[in-house]
Coordinates of C-alpha atoms and ligand atoms in Angstrom, one line a residue:
X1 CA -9.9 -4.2 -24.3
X2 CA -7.0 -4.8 -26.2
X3 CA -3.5 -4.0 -24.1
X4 CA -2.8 -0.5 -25.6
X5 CA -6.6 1.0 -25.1
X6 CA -5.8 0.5 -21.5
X7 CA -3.6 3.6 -20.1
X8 CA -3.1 4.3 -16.4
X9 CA -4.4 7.2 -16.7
X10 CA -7.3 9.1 -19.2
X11 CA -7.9 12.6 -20.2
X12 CA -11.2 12.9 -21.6
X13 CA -14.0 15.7 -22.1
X14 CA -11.9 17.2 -18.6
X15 CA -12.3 14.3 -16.6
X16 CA -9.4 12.9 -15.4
X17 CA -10.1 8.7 -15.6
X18 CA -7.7 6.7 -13.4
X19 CA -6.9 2.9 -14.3
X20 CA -7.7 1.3 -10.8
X21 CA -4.3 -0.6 -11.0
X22 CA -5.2 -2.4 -7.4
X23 CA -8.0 -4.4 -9.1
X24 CA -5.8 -5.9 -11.4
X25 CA -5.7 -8.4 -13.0
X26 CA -9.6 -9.5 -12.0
X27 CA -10.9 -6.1 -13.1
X28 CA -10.2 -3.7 -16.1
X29 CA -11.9 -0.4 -14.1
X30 CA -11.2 3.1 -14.4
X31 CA -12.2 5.5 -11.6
X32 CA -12.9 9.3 -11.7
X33 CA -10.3 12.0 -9.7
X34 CA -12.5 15.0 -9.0
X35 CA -10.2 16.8 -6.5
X36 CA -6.9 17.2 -4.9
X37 CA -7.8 14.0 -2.2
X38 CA -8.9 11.6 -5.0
X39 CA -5.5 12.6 -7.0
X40 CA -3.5 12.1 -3.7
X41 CA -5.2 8.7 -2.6
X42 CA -5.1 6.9 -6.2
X43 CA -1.1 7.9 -6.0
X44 CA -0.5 7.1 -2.3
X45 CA -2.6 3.5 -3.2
X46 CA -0.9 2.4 -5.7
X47 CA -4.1 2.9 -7.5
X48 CA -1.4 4.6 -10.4
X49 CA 1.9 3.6 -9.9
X50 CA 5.0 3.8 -12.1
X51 CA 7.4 6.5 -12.4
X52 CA 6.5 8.0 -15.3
X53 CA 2.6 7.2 -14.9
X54 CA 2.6 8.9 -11.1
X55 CA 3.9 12.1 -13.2
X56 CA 1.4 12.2 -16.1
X57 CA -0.8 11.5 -12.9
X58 CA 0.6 14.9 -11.0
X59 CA 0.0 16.6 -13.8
X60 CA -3.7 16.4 -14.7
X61 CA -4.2 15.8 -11.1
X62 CA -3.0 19.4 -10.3
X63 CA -4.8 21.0 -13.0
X64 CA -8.2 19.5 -12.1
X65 CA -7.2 20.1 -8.1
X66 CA -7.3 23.9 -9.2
X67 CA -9.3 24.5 -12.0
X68 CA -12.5 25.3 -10.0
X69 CA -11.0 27.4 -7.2
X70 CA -12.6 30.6 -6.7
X71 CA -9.7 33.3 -6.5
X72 CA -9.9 37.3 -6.7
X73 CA -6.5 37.5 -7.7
X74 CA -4.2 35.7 -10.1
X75 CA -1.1 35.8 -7.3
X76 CA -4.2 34.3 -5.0
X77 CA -5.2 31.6 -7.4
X78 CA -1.1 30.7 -7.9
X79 CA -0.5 30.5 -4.2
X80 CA -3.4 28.1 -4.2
X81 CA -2.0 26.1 -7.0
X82 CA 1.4 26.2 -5.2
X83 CA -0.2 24.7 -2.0
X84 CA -1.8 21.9 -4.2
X85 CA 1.2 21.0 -6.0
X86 CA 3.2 20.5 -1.9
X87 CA 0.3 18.6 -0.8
X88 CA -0.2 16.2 -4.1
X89 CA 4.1 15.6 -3.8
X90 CA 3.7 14.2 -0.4
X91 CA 1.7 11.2 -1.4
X92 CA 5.2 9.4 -2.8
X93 CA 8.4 10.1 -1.7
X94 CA 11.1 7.9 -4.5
X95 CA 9.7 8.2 -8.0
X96 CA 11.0 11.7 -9.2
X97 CA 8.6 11.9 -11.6
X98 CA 6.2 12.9 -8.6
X99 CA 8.0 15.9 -8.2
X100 CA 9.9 16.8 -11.7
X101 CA 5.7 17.0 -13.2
X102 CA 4.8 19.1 -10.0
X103 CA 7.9 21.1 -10.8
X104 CA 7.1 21.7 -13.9
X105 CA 3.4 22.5 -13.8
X106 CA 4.3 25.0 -11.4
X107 CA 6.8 26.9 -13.4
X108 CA 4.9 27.3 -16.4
X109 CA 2.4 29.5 -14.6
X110 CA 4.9 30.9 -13.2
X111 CA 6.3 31.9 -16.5
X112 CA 3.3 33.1 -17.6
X113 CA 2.5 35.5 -14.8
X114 CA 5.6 36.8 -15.2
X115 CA 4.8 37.4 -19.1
X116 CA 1.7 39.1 -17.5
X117 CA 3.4 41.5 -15.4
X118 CA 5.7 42.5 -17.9
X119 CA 2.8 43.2 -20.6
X120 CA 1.8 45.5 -17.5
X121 CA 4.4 47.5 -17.3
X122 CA 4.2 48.5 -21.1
X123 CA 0.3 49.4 -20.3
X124 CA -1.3 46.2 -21.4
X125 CA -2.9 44.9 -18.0
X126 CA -5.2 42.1 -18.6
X127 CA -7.8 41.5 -15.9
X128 CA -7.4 39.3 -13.2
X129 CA -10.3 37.0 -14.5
X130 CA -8.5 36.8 -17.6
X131 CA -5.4 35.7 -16.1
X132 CA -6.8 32.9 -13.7
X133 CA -8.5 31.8 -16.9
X134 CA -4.9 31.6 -18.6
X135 CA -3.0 30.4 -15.9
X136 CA -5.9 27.3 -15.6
X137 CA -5.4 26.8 -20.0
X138 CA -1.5 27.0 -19.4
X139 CA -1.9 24.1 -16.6
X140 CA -4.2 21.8 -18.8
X141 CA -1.9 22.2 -22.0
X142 CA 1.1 21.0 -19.6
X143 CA -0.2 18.5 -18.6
X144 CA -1.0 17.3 -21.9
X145 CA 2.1 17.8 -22.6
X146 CA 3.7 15.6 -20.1
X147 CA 1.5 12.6 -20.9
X148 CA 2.3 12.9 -24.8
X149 CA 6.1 13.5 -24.3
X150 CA 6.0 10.6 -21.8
X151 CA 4.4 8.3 -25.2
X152 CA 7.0 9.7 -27.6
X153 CA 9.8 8.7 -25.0
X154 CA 8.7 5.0 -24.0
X155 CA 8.5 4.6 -28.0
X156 CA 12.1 5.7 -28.5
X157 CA 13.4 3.6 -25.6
X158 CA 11.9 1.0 -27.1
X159 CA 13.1 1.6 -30.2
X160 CA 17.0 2.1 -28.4
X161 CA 16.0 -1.0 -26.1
X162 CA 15.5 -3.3 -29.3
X163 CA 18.9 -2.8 -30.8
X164 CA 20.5 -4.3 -27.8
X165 CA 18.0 -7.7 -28.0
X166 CA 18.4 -10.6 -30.3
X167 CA 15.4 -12.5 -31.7
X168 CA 14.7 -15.6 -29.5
X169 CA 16.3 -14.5 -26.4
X170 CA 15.0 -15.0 -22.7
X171 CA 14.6 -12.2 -20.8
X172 CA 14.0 -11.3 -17.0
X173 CA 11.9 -8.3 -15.7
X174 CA 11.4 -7.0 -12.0
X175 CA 8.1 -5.5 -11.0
X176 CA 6.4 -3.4 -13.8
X177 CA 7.7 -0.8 -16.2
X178 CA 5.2 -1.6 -18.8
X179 CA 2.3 0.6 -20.9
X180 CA 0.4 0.7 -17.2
X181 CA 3.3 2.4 -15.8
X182 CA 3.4 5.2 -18.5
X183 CA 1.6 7.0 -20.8
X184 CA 1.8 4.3 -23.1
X185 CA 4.2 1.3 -23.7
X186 CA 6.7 1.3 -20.9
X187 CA 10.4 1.9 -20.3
X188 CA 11.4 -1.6 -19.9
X189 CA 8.5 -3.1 -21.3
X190 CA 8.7 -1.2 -24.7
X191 CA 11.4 -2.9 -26.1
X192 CA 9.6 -6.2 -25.7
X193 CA 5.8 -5.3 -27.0
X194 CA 7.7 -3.8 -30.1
X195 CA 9.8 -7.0 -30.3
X196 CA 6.1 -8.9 -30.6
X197 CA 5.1 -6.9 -33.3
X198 CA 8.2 -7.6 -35.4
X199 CA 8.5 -11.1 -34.9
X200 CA 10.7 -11.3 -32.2
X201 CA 9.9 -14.1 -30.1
X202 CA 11.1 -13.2 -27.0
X203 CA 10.6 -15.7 -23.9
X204 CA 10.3 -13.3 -20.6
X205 CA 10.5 -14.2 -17.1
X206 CA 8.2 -12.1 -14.7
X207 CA 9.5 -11.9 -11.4
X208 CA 6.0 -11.9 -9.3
X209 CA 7.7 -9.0 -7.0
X210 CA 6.5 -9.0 -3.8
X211 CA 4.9 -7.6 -1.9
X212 CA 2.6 -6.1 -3.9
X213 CA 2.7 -8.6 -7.0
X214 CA 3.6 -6.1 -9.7
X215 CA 4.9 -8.5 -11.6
X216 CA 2.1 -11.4 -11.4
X217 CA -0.8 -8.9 -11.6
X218 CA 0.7 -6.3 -13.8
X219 CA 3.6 -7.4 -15.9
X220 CA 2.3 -11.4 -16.6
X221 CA -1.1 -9.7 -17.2
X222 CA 0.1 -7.4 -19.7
X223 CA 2.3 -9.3 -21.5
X224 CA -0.5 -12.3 -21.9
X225 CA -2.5 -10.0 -23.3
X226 CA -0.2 -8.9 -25.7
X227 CA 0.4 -12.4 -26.8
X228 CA 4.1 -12.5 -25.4
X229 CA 5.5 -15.7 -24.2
X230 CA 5.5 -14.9 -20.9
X231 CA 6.6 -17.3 -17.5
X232 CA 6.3 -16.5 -13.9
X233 CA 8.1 -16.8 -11.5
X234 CA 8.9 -16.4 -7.6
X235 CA 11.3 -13.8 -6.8
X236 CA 13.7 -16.2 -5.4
X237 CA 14.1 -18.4 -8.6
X238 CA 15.7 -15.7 -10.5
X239 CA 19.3 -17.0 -10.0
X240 CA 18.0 -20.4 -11.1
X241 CA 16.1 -19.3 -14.4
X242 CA 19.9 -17.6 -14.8
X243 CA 21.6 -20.3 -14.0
X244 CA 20.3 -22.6 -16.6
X245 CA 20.8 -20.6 -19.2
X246 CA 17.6 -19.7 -19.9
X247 CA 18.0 -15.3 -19.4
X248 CA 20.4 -13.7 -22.1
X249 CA 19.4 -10.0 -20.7
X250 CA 17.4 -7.8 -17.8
X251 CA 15.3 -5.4 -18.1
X252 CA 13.9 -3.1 -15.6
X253 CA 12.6 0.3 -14.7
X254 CA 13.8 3.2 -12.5
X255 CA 12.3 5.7 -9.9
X256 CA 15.0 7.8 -9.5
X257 CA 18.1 7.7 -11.1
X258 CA 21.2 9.6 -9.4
X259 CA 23.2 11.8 -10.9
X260 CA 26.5 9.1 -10.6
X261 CA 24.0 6.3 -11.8
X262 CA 22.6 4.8 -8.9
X263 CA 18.9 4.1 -9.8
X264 CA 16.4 2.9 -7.4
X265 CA 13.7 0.9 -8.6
X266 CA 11.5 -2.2 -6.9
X267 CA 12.4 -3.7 -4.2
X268 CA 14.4 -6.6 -5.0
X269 CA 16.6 -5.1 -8.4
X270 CA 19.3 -4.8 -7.0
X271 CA 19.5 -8.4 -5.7
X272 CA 18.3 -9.2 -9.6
X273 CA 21.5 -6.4 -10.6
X274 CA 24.0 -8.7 -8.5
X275 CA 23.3 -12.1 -9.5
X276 CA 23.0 -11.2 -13.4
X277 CA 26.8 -9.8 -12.5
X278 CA 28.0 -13.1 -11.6
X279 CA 26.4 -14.8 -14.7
X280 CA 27.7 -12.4 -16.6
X281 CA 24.0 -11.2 -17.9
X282 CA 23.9 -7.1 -19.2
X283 CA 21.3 -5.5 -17.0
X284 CA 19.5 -2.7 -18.5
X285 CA 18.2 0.1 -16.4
X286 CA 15.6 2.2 -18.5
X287 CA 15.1 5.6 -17.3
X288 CA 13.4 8.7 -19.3
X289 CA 15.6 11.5 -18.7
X290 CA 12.6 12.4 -16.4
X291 CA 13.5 10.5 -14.3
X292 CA 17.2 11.4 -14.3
X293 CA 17.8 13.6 -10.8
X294 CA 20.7 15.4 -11.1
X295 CA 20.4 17.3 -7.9
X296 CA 20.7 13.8 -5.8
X297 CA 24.4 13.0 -6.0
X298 CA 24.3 9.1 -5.3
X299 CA 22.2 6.6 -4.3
X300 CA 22.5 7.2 -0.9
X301 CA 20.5 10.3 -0.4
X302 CA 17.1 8.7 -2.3
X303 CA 14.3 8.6 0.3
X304 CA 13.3 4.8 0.2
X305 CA 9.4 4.8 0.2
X306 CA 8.5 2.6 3.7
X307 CA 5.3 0.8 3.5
X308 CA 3.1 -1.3 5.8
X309 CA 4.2 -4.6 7.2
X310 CA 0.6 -6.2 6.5
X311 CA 1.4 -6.4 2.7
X312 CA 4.0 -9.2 3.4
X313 CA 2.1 -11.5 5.5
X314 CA -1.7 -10.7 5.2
X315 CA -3.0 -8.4 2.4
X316 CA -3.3 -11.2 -0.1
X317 CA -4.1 -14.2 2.0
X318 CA -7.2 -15.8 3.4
X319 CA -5.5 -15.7 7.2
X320 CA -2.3 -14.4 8.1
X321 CA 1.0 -15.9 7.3
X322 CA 2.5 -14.7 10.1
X323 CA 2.1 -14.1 13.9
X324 CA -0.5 -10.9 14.4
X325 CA 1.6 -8.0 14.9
X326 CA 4.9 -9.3 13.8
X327 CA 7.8 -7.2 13.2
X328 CA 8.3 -5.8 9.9
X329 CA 10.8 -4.4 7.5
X330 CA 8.9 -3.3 4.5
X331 CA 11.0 -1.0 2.0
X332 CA 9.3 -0.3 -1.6
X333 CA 12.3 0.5 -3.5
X334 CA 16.1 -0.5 -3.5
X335 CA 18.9 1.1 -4.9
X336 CA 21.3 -0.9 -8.0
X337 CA 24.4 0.7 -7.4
X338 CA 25.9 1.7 -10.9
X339 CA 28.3 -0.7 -11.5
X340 CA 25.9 -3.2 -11.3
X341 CA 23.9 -1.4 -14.6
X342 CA 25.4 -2.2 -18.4
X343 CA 23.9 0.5 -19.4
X344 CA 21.0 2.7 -18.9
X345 CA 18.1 3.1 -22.0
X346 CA 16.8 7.1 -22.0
X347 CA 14.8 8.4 -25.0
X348 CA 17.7 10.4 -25.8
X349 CA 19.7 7.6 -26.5
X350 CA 21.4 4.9 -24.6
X351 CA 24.1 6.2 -21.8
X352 CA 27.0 3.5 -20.7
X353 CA 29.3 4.6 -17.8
X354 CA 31.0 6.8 -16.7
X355 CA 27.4 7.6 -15.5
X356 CA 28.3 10.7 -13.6
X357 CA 29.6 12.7 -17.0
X358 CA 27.5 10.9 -19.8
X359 CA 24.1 11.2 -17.9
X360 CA 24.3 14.7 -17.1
X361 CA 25.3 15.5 -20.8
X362 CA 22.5 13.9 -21.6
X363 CA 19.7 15.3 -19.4
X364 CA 21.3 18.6 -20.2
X365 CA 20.8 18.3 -23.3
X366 CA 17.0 18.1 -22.9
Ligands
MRU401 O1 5.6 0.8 -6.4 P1 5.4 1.0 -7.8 O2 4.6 -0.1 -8.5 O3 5.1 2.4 -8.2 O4 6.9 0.7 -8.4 C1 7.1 0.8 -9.8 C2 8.5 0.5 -10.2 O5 9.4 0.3 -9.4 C3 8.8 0.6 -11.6 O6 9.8 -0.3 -12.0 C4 9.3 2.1 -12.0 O7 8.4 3.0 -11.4 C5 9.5 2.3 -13.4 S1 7.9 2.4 -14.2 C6 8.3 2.7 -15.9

């Protein structure tokens, strides 16, 4: 299948197909979510991962979660829908977009109930049958919506991305912001799949992001397949691949972006952030505005996703690599403090400090 028939996740005839993202890059296989535990599992697996992915994700997942619950009452099926939407957010804690599609899902049935009640009160009652089926139609169309507004923004970031690269120039990436993290294209990645189709020549570096390889088996994979000249490399050779002379710009992905322009991403930007200072390299955070959270004021206060100690030194080896039961410290995500970022790449346009005024303009602006 060629790079852009593969999305992370499918709509199709009302199944929900999910890209099984662990698999890769051995097997191309999609897997069907039929209820609320599937939708919960593939998130909490990393079976779809990537900010904006995990929301296009929520928001299909929520609507086929609900859509056969038996209620009597509209305010019985929303409460229902309200309980799903608590239970799927728990399955990530950084990525916003987790939350912001959960958010959002909820709200427009709220919205529409409330358009219900107040057809009531001028004497047009609809039944409640009626407005579970409505409610259900609203959620589908939502969720639609997120994953096509999610395509229209990775294009215009890549578009925005471009202007800021040359033809011929080396680039790094951390983990994967690519076509498998969104609905189609990637944040980060974007810029670079474009630049293949108009001649650009690019020559990327793929950190290979450990622990879970994001960047061997997601990025390298996707950008082979794309025909992008595309080297990999070991975490720790990033200052080296700098040093030489060999990177001219980073590109990465975000999670969460605070509202002063902290942005968490994979664990291990911010050590990328740091050394592309002291080369003097612009480092480009790309962050969809939804991914933008206002209501966390820095860095500080973004819940860093913990994960299992056996994904350093056993999951992908033959025999552990170190003693059984070793002590761990196993963070997902890291925070790039802003004054680490040249400038962050929305759809909207591309924001450069102060981040605490120009992103909020920006997101309010949506
Ligand atoms: O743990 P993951 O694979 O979900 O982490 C993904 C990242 O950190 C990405 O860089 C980020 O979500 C941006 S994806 C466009």
């Amino acid at each position: 299948m060629k790079v852009f028939d593969i999305a992370p996740v499918k709509f199709i005839e009302g199944k929900m197909l999910i890209l099984d993202q662990t698999k890769l890059p051995g097997e191309e296989v999609y897997i069907e979510a039929i209820n609320k535990e599937d939708v919960w599992d593939a998130i909490y697996h990393l079976k779809v991962r990537g900010a904006p992915a995990i929301g296009v994700a929520a928001g299909y997942g929520l609507y086929i979660s609900v859509r056969d619950y038996q209620a009597e009452t509209a305010d019985e099926f929303a409460a229902y829908v309200k309980e799903t939407a608590d239970y799927l957010n728990t399955s990530r804690p950084t990525a916003v977009n987790l939350s912001w599609a959960l958010k959002r899902m909820v709200k427009v049935m709220e919205e529409y109930l409330a358009g219900c009640a107040d057809a009531l009160e001028m004497g047009e009652a609809l039944p409640e049958e009626r407005k579970i089926h409505w409610v259900k139609e609203v959620l589908r169309m939502e969720a639609e919506k997120i994953h096509k507004e999610d395509e229209e923004a990775c294009f215009a970031m890549g578009e925005y991305g471009l202007s800021l690269l040359k033809p011929g120039m080396g680039i790094l990436t951390h983990c994967n912001a690519g076509t498998i993290a969104t609905a189609k294209y990637g944040t980060c990645l974007a810029p670079i799949h474009l630049g293949q189709q108009r001649g650009y020549d690019f020559k990327v570096f793929a950190d290979e992001t450990r622990p879970l390889l994001q960047g061997a088996r997601l990025t390298a994979w996707e950008l082979n397949k794309n025909g992008v000249d595309v080297t990999l490399i070991c975490d720790n050779m990033a200052s080296i691949v700098m040093k030489k002379g060999l990177i001219d710009a980073v590109v990465v992905g975000c999670d969460r972006m605070a509202a002063n322009g902290d942005g968490a991403n994979k664990i291990g930007t911010s050590g990328v952030a740091i050394l592309a200072k002291e080369y003097g390299i612009p480092f480009y955070m790309y962050v969809p505005t939804s991914t933008i959270d206002l209501d966390t004021p820095t860095g500080a206060e973004i819940e860093i996703e913990q994960r299992k100690g056996e994904e350093i030194y056993k999951m992908w080896y033959e025999k552990p690599m170190a003693p059984e039961g070793i002590k761990t410290f196993n963070p997902a995500f890291d925070v790039t403090d802003n004054k680490y970022i040249t400038a962050v790449i929305t759809e909207k346009g591309i924001v450069y400090p102060p981040y605490d005024v120009n992103l909020r303009k920006i997101k309010e602006n949506e």
